[in-house]
Coordinates of C-alpha atoms in Angstrom, one line a residue:
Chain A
X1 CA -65.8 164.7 -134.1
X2 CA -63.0 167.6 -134.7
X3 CA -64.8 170.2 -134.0
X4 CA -64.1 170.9 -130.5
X5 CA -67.3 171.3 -127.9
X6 CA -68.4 174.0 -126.3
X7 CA -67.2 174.9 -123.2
X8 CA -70.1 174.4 -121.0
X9 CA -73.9 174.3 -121.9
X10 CA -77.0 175.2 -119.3
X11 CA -79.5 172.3 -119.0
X12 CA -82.5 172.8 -115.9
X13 CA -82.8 170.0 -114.5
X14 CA -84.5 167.9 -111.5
X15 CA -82.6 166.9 -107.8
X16 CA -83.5 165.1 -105.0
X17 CA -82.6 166.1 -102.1
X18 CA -84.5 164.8 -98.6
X19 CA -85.9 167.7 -96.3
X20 CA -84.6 168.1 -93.0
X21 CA -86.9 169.1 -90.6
X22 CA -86.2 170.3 -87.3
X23 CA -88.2 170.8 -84.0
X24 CA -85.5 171.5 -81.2
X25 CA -82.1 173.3 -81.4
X26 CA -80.6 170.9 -78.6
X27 CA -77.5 169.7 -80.9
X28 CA -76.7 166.8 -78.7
X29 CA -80.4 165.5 -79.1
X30 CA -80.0 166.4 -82.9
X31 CA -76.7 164.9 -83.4
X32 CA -78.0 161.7 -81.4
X33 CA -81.6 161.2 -83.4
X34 CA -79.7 161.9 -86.9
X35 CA -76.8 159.0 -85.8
X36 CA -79.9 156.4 -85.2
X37 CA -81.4 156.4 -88.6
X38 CA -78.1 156.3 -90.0
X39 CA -77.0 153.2 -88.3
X40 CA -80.2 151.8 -89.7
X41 CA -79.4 152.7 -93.3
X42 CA -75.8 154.1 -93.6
X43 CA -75.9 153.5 -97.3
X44 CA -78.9 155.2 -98.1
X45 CA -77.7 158.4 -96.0
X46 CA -73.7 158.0 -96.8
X47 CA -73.1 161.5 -98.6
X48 CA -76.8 162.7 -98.8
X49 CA -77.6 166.0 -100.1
X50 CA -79.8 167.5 -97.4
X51 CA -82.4 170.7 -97.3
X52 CA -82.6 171.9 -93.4
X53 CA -85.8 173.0 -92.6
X54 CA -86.5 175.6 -90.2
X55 CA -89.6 176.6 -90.2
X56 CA -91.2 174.8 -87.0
X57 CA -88.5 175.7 -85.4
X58 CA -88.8 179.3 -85.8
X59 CA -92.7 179.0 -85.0
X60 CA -91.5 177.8 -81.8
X61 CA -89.2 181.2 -81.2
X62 CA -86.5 178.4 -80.7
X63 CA -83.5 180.4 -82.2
X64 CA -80.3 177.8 -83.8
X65 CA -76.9 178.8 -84.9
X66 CA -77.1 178.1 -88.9
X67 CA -73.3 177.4 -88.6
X68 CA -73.1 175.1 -86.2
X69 CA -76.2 172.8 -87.6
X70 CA -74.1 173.0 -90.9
X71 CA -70.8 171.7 -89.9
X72 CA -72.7 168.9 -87.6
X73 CA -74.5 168.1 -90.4
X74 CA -71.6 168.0 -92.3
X75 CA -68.9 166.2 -90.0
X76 CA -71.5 163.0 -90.2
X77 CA -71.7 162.7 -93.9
X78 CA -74.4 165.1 -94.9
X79 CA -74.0 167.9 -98.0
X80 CA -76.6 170.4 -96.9
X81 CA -77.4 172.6 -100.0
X82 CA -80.1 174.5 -99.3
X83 CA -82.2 176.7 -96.1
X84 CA -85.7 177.2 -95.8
X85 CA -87.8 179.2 -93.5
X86 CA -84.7 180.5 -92.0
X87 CA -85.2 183.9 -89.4
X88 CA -83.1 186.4 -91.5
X89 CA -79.9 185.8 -89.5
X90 CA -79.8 182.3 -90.4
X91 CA -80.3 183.6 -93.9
X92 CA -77.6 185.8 -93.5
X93 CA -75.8 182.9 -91.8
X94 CA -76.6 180.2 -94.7
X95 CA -75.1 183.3 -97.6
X96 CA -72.0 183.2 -96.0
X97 CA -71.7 179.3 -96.1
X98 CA -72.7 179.7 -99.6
X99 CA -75.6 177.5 -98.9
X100 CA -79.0 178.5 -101.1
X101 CA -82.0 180.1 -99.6
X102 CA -85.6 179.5 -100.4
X103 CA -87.8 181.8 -99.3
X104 CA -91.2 180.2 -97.2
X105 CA -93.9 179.3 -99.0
X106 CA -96.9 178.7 -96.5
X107 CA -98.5 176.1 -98.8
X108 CA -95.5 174.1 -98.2
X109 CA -94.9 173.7 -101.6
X110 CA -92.2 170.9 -103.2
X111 CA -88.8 172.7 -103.3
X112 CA -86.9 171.9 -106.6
X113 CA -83.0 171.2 -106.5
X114 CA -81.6 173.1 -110.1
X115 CA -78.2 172.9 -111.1
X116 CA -76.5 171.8 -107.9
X117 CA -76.0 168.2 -107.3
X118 CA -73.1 168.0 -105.5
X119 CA -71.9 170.1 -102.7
X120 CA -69.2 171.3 -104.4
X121 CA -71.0 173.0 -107.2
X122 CA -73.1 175.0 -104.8
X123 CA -70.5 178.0 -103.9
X124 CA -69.7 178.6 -108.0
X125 CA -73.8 179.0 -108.1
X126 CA -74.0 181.1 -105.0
X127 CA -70.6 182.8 -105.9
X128 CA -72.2 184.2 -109.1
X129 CA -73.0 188.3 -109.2
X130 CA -76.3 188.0 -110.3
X131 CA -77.2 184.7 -109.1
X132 CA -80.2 182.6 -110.8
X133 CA -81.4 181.2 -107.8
X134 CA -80.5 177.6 -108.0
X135 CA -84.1 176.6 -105.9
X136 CA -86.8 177.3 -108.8
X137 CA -90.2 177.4 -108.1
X138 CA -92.5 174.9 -108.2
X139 CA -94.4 174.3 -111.7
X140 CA -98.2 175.4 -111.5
X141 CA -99.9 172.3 -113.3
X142 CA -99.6 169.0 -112.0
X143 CA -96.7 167.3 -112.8
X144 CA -97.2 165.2 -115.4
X145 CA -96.6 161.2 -115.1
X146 CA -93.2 159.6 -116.3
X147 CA -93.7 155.9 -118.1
X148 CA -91.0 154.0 -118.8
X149 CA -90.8 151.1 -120.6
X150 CA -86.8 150.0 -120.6
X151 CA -85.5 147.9 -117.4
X152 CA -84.0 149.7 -114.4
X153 CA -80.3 148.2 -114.0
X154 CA -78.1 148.0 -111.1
X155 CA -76.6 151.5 -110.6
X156 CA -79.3 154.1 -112.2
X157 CA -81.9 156.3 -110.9
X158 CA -84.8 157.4 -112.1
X159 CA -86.5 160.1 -110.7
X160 CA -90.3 161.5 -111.6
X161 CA -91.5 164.8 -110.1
X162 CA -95.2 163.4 -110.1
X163 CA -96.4 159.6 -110.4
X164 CA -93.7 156.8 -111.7
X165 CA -94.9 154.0 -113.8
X166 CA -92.0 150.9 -114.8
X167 CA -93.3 148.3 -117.3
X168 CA -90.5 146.6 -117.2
X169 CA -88.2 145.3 -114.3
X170 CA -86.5 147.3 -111.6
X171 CA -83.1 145.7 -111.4
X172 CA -81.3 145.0 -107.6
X173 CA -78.6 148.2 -107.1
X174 CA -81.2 150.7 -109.1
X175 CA -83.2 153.5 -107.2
X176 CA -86.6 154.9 -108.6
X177 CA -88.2 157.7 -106.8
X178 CA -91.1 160.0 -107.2
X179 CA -93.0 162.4 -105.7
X180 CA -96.0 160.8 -106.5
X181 CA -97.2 157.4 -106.2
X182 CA -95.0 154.2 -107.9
X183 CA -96.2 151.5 -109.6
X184 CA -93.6 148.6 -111.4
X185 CA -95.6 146.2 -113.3
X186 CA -92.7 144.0 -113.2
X187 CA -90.3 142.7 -110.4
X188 CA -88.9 145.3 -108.1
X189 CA -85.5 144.5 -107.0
X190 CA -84.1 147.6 -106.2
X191 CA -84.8 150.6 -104.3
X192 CA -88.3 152.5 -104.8
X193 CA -89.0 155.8 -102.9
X194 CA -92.7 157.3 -103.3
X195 CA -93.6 160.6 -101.9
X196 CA -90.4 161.7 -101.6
X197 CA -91.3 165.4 -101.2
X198 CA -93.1 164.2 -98.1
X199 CA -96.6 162.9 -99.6
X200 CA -97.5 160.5 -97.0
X201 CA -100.7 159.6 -99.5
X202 CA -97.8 158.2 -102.0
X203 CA -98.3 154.5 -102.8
X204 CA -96.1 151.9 -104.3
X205 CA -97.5 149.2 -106.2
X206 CA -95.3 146.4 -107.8
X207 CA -96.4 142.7 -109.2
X208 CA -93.4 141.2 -107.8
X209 CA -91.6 142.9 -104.6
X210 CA -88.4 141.6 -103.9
X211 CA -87.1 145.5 -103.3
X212 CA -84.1 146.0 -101.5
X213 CA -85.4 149.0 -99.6
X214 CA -89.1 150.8 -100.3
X215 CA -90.3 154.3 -98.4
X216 CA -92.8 156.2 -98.6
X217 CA -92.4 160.3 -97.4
X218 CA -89.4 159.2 -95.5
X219 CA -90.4 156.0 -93.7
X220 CA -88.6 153.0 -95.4
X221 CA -88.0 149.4 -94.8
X222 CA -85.2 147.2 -95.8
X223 CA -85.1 144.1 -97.1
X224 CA -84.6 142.4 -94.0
X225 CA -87.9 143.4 -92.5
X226 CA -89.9 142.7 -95.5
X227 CA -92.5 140.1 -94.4
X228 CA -91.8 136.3 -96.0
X229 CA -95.7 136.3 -96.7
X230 CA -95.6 139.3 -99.1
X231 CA -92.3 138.7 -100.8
X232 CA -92.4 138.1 -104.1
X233 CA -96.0 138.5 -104.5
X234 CA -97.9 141.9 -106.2
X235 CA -98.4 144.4 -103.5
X236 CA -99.3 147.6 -102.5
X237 CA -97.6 149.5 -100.0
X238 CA -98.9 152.8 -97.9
X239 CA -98.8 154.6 -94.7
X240 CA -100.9 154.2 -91.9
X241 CA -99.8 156.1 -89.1
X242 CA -96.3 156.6 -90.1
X243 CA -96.1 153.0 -90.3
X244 CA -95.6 151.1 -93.7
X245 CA -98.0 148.5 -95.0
X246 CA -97.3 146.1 -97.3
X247 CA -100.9 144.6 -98.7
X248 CA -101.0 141.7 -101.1
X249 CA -103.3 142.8 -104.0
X250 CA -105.6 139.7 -104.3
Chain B
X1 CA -70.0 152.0 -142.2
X2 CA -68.7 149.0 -140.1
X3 CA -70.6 147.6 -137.4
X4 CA -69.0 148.4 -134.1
X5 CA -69.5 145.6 -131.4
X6 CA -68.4 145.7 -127.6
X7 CA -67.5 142.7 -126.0
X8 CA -68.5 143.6 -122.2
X9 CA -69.3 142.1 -119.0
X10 CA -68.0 144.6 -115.8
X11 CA -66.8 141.6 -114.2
X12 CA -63.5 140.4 -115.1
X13 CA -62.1 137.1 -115.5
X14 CA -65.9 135.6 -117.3
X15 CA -64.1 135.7 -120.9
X16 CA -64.2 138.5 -122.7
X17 CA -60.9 138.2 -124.6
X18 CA -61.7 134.9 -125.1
X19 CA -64.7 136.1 -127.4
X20 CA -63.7 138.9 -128.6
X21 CA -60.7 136.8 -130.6
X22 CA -63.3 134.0 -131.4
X23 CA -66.2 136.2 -132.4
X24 CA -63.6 138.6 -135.0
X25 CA -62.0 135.0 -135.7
X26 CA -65.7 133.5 -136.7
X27 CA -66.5 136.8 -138.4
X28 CA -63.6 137.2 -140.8
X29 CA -64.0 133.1 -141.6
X30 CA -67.6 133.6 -143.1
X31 CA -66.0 136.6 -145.3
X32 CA -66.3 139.4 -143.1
X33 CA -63.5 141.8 -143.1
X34 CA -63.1 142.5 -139.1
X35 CA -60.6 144.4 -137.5
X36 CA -60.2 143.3 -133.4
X37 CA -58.9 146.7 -130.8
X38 CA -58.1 145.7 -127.7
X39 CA -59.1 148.5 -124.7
X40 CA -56.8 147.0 -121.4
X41 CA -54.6 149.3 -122.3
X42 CA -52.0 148.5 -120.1
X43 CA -52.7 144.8 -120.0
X44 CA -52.4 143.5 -123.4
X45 CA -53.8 140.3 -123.8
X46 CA -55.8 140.2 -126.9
X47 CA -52.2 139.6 -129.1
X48 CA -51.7 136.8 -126.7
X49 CA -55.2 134.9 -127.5
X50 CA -54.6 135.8 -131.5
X51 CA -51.3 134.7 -131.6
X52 CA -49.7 137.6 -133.1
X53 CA -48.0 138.4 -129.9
X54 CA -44.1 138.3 -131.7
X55 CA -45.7 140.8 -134.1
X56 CA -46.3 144.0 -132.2
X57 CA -44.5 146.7 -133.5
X58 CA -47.0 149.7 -132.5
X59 CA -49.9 149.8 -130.9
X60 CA -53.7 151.5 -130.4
X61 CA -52.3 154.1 -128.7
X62 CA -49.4 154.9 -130.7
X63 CA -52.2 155.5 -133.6
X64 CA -54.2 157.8 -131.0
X65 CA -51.3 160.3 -130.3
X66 CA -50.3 160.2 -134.2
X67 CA -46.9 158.2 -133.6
X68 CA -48.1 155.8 -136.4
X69 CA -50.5 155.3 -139.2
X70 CA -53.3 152.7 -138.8
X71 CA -51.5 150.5 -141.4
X72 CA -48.8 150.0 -139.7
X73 CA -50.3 148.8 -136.3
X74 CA -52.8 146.8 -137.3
X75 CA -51.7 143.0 -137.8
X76 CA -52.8 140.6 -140.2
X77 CA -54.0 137.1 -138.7
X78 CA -52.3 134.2 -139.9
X79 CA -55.0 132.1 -139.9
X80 CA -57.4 134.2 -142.0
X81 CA -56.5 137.4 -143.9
X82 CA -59.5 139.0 -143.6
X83 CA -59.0 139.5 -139.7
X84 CA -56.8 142.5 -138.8
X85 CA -55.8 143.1 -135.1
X86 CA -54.8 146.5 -133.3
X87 CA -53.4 145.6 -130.1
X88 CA -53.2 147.8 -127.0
X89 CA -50.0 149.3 -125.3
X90 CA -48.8 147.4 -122.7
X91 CA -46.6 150.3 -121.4
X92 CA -48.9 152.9 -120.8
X93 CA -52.5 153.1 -118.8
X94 CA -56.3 153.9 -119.7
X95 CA -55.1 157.4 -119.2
X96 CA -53.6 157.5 -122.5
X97 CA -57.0 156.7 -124.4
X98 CA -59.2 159.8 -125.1
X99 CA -62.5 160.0 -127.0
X100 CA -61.6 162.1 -129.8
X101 CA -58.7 159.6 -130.5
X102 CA -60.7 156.2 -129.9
X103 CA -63.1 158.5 -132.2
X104 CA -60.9 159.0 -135.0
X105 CA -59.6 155.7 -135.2
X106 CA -63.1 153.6 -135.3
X107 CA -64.1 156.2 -137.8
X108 CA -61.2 155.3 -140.3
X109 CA -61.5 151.7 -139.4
X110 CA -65.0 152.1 -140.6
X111 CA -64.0 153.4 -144.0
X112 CA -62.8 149.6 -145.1
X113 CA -63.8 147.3 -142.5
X114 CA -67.3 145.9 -141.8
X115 CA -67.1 144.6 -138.6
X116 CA -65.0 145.7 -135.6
X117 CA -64.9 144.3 -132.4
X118 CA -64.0 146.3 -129.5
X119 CA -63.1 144.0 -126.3
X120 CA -63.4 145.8 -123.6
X121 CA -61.3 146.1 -120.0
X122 CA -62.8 144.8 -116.7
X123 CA -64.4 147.2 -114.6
X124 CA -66.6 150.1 -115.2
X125 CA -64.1 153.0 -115.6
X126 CA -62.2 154.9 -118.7
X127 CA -61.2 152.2 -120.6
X128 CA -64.6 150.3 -120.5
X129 CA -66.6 153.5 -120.9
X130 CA -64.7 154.0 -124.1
X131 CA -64.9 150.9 -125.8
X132 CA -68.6 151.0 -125.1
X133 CA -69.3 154.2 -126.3
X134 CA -69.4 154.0 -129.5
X135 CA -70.6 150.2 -130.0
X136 CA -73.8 149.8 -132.4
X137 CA -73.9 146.2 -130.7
X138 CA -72.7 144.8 -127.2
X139 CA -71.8 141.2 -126.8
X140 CA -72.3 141.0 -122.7
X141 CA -70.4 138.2 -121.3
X142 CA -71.6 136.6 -117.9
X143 CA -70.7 133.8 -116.1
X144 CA -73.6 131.8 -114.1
X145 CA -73.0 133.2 -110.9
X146 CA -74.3 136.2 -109.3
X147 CA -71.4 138.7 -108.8
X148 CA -71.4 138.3 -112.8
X149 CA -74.6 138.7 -113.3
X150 CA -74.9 142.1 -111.2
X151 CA -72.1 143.4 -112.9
X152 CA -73.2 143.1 -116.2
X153 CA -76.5 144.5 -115.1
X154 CA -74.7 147.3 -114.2
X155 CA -73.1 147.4 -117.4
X156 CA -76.1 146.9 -119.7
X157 CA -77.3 150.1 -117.1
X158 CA -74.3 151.9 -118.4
X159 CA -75.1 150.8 -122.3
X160 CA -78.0 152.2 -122.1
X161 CA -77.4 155.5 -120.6
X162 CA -73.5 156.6 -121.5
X163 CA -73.3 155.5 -125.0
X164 CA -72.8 157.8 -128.4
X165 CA -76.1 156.1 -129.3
X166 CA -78.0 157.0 -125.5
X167 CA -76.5 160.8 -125.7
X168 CA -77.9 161.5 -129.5
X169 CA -81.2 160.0 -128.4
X170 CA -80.7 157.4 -131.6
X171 CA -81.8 153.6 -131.4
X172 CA -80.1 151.8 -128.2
X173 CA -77.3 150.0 -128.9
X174 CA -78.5 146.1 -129.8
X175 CA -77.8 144.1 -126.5
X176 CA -77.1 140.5 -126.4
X177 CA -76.0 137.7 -124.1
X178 CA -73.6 135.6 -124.1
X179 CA -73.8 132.6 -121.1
X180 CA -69.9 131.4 -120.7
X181 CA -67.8 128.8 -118.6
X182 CA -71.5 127.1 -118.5
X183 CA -71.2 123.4 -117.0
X184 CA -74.1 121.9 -117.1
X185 CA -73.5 119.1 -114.2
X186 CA -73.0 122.0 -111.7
X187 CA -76.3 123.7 -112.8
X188 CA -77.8 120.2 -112.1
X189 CA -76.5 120.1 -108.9
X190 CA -77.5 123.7 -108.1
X191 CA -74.0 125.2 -107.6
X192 CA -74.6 127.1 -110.5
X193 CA -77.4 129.7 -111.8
X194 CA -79.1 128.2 -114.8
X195 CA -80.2 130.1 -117.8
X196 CA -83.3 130.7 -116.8
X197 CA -82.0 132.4 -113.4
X198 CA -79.4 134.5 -115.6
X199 CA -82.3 135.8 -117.8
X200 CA -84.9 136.5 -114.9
X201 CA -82.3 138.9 -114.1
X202 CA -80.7 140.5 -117.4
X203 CA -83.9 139.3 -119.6
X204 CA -81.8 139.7 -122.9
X205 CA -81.4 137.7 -126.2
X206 CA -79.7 135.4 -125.8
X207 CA -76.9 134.6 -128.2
X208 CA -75.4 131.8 -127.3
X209 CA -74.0 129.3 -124.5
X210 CA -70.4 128.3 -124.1
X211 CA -69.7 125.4 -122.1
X212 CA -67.1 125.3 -119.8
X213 CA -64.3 123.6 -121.6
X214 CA -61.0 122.5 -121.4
X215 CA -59.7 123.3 -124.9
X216 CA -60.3 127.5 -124.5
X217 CA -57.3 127.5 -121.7
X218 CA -55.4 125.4 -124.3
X219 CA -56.2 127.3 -127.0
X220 CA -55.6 130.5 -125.4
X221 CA -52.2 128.8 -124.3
X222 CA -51.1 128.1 -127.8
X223 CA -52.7 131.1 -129.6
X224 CA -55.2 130.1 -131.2
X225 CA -58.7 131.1 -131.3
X226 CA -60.9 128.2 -129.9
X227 CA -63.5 128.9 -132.5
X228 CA -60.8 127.2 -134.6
X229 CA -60.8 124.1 -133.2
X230 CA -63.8 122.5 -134.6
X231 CA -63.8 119.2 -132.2
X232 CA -64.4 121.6 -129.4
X233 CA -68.0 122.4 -127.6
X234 CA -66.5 126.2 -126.7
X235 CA -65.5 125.9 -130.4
X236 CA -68.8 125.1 -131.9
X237 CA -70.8 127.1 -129.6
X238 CA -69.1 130.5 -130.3
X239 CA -69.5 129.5 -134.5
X240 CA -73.1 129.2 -133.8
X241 CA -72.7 132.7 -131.7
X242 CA -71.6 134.0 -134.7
X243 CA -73.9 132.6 -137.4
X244 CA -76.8 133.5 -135.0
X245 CA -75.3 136.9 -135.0
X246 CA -75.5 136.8 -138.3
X247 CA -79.0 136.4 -138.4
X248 CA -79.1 132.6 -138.9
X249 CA -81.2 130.3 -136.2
X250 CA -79.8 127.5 -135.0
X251 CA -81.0 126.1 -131.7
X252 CA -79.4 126.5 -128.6
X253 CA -77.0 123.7 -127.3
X254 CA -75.3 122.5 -124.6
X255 CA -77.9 123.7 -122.1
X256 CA -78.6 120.3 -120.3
X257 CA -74.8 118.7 -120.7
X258 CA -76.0 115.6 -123.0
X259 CA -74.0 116.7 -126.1
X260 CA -71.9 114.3 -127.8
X261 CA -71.2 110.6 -127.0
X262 CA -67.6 110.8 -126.3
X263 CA -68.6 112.5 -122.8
X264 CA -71.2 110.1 -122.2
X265 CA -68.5 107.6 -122.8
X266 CA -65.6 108.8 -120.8
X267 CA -67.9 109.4 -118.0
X268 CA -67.3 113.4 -118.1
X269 CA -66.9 115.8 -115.1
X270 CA -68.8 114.7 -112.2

């Protein structure tokens, strides 16, 4: 108790952060699309740590200022902290924001967050001389499945870099997420994100959905446009042509 | 080692003062030494509740910064010597708690007392955070209604996760529920969430029920610990909080609003 803590202590650690990806470098038409799906869920969004993705763009030789997407992205409520598939003067672009890069990888692997949660830590990381690149690379094996067995309350986040499985209930105000699929064998009240790296195969499974919001590889619904038939009865949920379905299981 | 409870709820108004003073109060009657520390710094109440208010010469946070020793701001109950009180400052703000300080003082408490009861501010910031943190128990106080019950939610989140206990990866801290301001006639009439929608939600042991009564805002108002007054229902239930604490059983009361004749007779509150 008297002895006095260490300064600061290094930890790796696990991020999400949702993917931006773009296919035109019209602003206005950017600026316009990314304002809808706000409106639809401004709290979900409302400072959101953001990847911008610019890979199909490139492969369309459309070229896009790096600067400008930044401070648009950033004058509505965004935190981007990271580039990917940048041409090398967006790279160059991105260095001076202080804004990590992650080099392409074709496969389209998962991009891991390290470090850097909020926007503000990003320029110390970047401002380092020999900087540990905050992006790591993806683990090899298949990341393994996180159980847990304690309730979810109102206010915490769970997330699980493979498959999420809750015994117990998922309170209203919490948010789980996973890359994989999610199953709550218990009542899900809160928020539950599957595939959030982009896995449209994710599936949720709950006994008891009364979530607040659910989404699978981006596509959500809220609570208002859960169907009365399904609520409050085990489901699963997956996506068929971008469109979620909820499925009693019988 | 003492046993260091929270009294907690987020929300504030649901009673938490209240039960801190009649929980140390029922805990020093059955031969407990207990020492009560009220967290709002700022806005001292807990002296108010005990009683002692005329008594306050220095305070928790005057023992933090070293101004006095722990002897000579704790108070001795009137009622029952083996309760001790350390009441918070009413001139300064959460600011002035740290948790080396809080720290140092639970860990000297601990040396003599067995119990101490921590009662936490509203809200979910520095003072709250602090009496939590390092609780072995928590007492979470809710009212039946749903603002209360989300916040402690959020609190029993918070238990679990920014505790002494959560960040050495030891044992959870042991959460329990207490059910106050319960009338039974508006759960009846559906105005109120009954137990059972209270624990869909916070599914925790339950420790007790207090019904909504009119002798805690007069025993508040005189000082004196409703767990005192033995004709009361608040009075009875928080002794049966406590021996159930204590690892008695005793079945739970005042559930369904049929207790005692004298109601039945004078008609109650419809």
């Amino acid at each position: 108790m008297l002895n006095t803590p260490p300064a600061l202590e290094f930890k790796s650690s696990t991020f999400f952060a949702p993917i931006l990806i773009l296919y035109t470098h019209d602003m206005a038409a950017i600026e316009q699309t990314l304002q809808e799906k706000i409106n639809l869920a401004p709290e979900f969004f409302r400072d959101s740590p953001l990847i911008i993705d610019l890979r199909e763009l490139n492969k369309l030789n459309q070229d896009l200022d790096f600067v400008q997407i930044t401070q648009l992205l950033r004058r509505i409520g965004f935190f981007p902290v990271g580039i990917r598939g940048g041409s090398e003067q967006q790279n160059k672009q991105a260095r001076t924001l202080s804004i990590p890069i992650d080099t392409v990888r074709e496969q389209g692997n998962p991009i891991t967050i390290g470090e850097a949660q909020k926007q503000e830590d990003v320029p110390e990381v970047a401002a380092a001389k020999e900087p540990v690149s905050p992006i790591a690379a993806p683990q090899a094996s298949v990341a393994a499945t996180l159980i847990i067995t304690q309730p979810i309350r109102s206010g915490q986040r769970i997330y699980a870099s493979g498959d999420l499985i809750i015994l117990s209930q998922v309170s209203a105000g919490a948010e789980i997420m996973a890359e994989g699929n999610i199953h709550v064998y218990n009542t899900l009240r809160g928020r539950a994100l599957a595939g959030v790296h982009g896995n449209t195969a994710a599936r949720i499974f709950c006994f008891d959905l009364q979530a607040e919001l659910i989404s699978i590889a981006g596509d959500y619904k809220t609570s208002e446009d859960l169907n009365k038939q399904t609520y409050k009865n085990p489901v699963q949920i997956y996506l068929q042509n971008h469109a979620l379905i909820i499925k009693e299981i019988a | 080692m003492a046993r260091i409870i929270v009294v907690t709820s987020g929300k504030g108004g649901v009673g938490k003062t209240t039960t801190s003073a009649a929980i140390a109060m029922g805990l020093a009657k059955t031969g407990h030494k207990t020492a009560v520390i009220d967290f709002d710094v700022g806005l001292r109440n807990l002296d108010l509740i005990l009683g002692c208010e005329r008594r306050v010469v220095y305070d928790f946070i005057n023992v933090i910064n070293g101004e006095a020793s722990l002897n000579q701001a704790l108070i001795r109950d009137k009622n029952c010597n083996l309760l001790y009180i350390l009441p918070a400052s009413q001139t300064r703000d959460k600011e002035a708690l740290t948790q080396e300080g809080v720290g140092r003082v639970l860990d000297e408490l601990s040396k003599d007392f067995e119990y101490i009861v921590c009662d936490s501010p509203a809200g979910i910031e520095k003072g709250a955070n602090l009496a939590l943190y390092f609780a072995d128990d928590a007492f979470v106080v809710t009212n039946p209604e749903v603002s209360s019950v989300r916040d402690s939610d959020r609190m029993l989140g918070i238990l679990s996760s920014k505790s002494r206990r959560a960040e050495r990866n030891e044992d959870p801290i042991k959460e329990y529920l207490l059910l106050t301001r319960y009338d039974a006639d508006r759960v009846k009439s559906g105005e109120m969430l009954s137990l059972e929608d209270v624990q869909e939600i916070l599914s925790l042991e339950l420790l007790g029920i207090i019904p909504e009564s009119k002798s805690v805002l007069s025993a508040s108002n005189a000082g004196i610990p409703v767990i005192l007054d033995e004709k009361s229902e608040a009075g009875l239930a928080y002794a049966d909080v406590v021996a159930r604490y204590l690892g008695e059983k005793r079945p739970h009361r005042f559930i369904d609003g049929k207790q005692g004749f004298l109601r039945r007779l004078f008609g109650g509150r419809k």
